[in-house]
C-alpha atoms as a printed R data frame, in Angstrom:
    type eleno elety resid chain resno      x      y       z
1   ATOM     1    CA   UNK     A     1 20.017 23.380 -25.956
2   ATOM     2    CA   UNK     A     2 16.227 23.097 -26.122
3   ATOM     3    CA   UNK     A     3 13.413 25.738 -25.612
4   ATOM     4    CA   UNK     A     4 11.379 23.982 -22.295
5   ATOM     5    CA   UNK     A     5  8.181 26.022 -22.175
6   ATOM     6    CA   UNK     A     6  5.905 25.778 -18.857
7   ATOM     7    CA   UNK     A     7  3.576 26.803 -16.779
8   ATOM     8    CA   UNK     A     8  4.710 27.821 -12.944
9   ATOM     9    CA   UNK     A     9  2.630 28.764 -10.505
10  ATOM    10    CA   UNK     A    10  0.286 29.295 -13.083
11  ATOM    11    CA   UNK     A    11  2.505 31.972 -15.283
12  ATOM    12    CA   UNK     A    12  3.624 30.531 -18.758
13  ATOM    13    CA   UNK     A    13  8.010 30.387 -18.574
14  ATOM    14    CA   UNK     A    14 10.407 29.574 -21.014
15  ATOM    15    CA   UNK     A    15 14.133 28.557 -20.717
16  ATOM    16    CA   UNK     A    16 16.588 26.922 -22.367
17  ATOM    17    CA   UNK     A    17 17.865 23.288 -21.311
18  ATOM    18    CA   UNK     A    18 20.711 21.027 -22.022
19  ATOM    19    CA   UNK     A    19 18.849 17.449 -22.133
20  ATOM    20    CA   UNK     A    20 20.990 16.639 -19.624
21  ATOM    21    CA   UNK     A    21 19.450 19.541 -16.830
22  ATOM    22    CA   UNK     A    22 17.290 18.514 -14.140
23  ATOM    23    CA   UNK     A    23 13.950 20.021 -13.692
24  ATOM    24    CA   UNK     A    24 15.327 21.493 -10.160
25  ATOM    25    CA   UNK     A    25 18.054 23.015 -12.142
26  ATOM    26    CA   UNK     A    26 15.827 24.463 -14.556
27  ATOM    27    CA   UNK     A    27 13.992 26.322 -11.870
28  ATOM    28    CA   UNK     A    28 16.405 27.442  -9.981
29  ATOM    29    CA   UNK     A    29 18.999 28.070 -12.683
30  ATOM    30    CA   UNK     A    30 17.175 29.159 -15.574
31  ATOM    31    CA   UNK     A    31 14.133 30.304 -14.463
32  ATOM    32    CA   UNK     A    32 15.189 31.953 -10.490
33  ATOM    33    CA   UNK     A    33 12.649 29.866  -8.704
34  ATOM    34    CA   UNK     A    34 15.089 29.128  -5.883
35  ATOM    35    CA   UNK     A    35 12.477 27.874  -3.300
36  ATOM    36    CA   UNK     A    36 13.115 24.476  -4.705
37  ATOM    37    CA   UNK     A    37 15.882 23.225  -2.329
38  ATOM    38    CA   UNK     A    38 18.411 20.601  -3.708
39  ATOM    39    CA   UNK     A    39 19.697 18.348  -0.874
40  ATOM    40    CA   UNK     A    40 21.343 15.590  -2.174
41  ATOM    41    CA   UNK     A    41 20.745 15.083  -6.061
42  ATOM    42    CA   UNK     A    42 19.861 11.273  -5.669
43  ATOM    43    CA   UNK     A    43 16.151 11.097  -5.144
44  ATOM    44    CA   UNK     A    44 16.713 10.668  -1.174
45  ATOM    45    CA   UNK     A    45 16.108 13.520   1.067
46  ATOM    46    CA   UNK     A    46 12.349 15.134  -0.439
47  ATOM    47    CA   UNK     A    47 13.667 18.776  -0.719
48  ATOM    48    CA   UNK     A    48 13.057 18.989  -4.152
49  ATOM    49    CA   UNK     A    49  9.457 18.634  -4.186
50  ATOM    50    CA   UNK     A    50  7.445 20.248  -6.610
51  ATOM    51    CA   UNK     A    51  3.652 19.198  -8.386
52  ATOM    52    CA   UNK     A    52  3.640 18.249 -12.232
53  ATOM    53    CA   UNK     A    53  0.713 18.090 -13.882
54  ATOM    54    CA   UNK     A    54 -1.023 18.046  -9.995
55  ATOM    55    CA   UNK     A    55  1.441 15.177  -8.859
56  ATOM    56    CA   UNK     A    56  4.058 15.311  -6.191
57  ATOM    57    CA   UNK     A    57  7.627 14.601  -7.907
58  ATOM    58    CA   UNK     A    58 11.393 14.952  -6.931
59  ATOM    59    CA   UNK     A    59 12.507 17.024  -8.989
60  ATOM    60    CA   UNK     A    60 16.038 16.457  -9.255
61  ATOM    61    CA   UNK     A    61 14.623 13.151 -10.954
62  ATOM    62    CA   UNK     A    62 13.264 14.468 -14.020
63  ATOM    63    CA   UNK     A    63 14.436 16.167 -16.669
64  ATOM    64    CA   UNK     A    64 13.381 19.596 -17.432
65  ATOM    65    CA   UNK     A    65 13.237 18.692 -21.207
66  ATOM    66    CA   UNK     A    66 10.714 15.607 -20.389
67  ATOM    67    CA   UNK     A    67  8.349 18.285 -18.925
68  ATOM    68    CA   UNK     A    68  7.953 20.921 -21.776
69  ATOM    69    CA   UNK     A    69  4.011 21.768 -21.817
70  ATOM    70    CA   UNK     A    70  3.699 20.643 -18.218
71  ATOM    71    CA   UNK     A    71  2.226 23.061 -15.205
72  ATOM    72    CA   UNK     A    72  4.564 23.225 -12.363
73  ATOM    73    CA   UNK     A    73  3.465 24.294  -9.070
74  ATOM    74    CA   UNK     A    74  6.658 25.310  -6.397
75  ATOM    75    CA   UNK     A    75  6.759 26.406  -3.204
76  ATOM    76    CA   UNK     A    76  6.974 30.256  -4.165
77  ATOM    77    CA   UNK     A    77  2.958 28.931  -5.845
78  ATOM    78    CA   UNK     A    78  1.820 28.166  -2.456
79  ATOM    79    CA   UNK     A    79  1.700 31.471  -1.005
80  ATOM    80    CA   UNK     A    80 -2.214 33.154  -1.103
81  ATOM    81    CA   UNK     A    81 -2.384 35.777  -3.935
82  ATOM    82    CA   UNK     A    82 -1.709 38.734  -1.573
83  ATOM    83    CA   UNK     A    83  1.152 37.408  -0.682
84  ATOM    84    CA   UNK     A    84  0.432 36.024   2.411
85  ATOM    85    CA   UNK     A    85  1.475 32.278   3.613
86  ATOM    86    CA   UNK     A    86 -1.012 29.651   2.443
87  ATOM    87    CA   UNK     A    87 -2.402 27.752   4.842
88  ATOM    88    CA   UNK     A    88  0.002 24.838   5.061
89  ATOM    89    CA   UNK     A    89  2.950 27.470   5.280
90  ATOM    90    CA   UNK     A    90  0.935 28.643   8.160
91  ATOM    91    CA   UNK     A    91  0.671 25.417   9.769
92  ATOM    92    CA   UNK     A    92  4.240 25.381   9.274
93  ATOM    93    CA   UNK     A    93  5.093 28.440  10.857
94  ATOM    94    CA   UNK     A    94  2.161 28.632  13.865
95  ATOM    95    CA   UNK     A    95  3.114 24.324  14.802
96  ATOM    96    CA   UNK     A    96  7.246 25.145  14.527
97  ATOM    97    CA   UNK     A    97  6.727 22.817  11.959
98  ATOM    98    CA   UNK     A    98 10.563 24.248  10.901
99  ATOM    99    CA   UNK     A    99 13.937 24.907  12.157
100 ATOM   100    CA   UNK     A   100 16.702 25.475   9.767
101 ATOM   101    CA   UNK     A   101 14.265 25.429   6.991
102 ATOM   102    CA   UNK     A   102 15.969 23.948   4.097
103 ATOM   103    CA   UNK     A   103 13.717 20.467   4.096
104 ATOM   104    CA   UNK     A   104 10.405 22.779   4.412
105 ATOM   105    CA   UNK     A   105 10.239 23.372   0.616
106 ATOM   106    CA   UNK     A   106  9.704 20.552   0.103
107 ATOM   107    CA   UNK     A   107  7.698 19.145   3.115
108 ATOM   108    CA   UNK     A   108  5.132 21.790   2.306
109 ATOM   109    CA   UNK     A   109  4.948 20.441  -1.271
110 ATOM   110    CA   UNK     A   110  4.992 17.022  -0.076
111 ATOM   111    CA   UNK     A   111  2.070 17.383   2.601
112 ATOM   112    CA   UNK     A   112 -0.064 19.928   0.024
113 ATOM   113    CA   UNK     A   113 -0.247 16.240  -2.149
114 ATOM   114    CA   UNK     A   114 -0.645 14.471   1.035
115 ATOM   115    CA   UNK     A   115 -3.856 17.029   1.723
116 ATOM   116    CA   UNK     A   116 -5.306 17.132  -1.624
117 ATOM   117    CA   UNK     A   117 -5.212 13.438  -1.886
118 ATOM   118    CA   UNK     A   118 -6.363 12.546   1.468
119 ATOM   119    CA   UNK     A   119 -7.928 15.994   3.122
120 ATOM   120    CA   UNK     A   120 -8.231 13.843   6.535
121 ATOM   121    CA   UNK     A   121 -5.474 11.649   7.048
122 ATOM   122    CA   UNK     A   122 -4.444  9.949  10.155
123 ATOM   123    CA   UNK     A   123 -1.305 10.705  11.973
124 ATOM   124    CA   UNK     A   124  0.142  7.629  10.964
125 ATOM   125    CA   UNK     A   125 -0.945  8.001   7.187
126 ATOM   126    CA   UNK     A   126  1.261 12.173   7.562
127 ATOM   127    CA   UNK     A   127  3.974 10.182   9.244
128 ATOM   128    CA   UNK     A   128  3.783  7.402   6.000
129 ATOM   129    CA   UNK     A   129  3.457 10.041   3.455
130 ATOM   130    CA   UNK     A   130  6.171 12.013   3.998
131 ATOM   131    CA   UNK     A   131  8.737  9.361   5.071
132 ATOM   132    CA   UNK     A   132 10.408 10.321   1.600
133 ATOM   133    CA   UNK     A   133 11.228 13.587   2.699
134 ATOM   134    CA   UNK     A   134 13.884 13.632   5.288
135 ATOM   135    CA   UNK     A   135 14.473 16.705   7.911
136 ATOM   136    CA   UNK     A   136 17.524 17.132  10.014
137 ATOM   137    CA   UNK     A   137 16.363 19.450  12.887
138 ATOM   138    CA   UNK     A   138 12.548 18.968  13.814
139 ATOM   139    CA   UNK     A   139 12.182 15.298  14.518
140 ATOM   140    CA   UNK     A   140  9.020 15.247  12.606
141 ATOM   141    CA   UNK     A   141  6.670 15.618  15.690
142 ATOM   142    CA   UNK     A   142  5.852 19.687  14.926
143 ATOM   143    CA   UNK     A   143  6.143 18.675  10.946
144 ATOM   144    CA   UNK     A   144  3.120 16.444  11.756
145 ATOM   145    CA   UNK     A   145  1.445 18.954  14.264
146 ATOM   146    CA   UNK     A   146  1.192 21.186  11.440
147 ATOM   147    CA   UNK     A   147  0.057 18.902   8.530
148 ATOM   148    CA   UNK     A   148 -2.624 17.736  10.802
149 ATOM   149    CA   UNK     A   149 -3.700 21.642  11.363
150 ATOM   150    CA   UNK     A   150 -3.752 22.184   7.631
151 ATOM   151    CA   UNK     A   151 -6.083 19.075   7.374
152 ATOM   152    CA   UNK     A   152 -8.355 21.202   9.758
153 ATOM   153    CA   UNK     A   153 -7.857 18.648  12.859
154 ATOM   154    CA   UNK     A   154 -6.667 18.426  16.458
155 ATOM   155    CA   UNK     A   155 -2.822 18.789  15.719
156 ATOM   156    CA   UNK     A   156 -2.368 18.332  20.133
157 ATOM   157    CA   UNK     A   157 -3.023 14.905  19.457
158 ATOM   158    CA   UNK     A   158  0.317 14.327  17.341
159 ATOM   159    CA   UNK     A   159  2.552 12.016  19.282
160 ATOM   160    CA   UNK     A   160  6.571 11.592  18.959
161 ATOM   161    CA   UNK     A   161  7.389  8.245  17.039
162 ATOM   162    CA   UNK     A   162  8.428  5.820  19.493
């Protein structure tokens, strides 16, 4: 076992890790972040989404012991300090951007890269971006409806994908 040391959501955590454990283990397991949603534990299906260092990563692809030092940001870190959703949560919820809920972790974390990389995008560059993260109940249309209202633009104009 190894001591993994980092910061989440911007509070300093500690745990202990077999070098074996995943970094979505880690959080969920050792350190109760359960927001991070494991789907499918090969890299597939997005719902493991979390930012390292600032960069979107699967995190059932790392290892928590290849992280030590690094600041993690999960989906209970998107939330505004009083508690409140942030404002892609919101865009989430207000655009029925969700259904059963268990991709949204991950779409949220995937689309808050998305935004802080690209604060405009297109429809088609939301559709691109998060065509790693794969949701069984929405069809994507709402999804995109509310990453182009977190962006700040006309989410009417979001179109079904033919």
């Amino acid at each position: 076992m190894t001591k993994v040391t980092l910061t989440v959501n911007g509070r300093s955590m500690s745990g202990q890790a077999e070098g074996r454990t995943l970094l979505s283990s880690f959080l969920r397991e050792e350190l109760g972040l359960t927001g991070t949603h494991v789907g499918c534990d090969t890299s597939q299906c997005g719902a493991c989404v979390v930012h390292v260092d600032g960069q979107a990563v699967k995190s059932c692809t790392v290892l928590a012991q290849d992280v030590d030092g690094a600041s993690v940001t999960t989906i209970e870190g998107m939330a505004n300090a009083d508690g409140s959703l942030g404002t892609i949560q919101q865009a989430f919820q207000d655009h029925h951007g969700l259904q059963c809920g268990f991709c949204t972790p991950g779409m949220v974390m995937a689309s808050a890269a998305l935004l802080a990389e690209n604060p405009k995008p297109t429809e088609a560059e939301v559709r691109h971006y998060l065509e790693g993260n794969i949701c069984r109940c929405t069809g994507y249309h709402n999804i995109v409806k509310a990453v182009m209202a977190a962006s700040g633009q006309d989410a009417g104009g979001a179109v079904a994908a033919e």
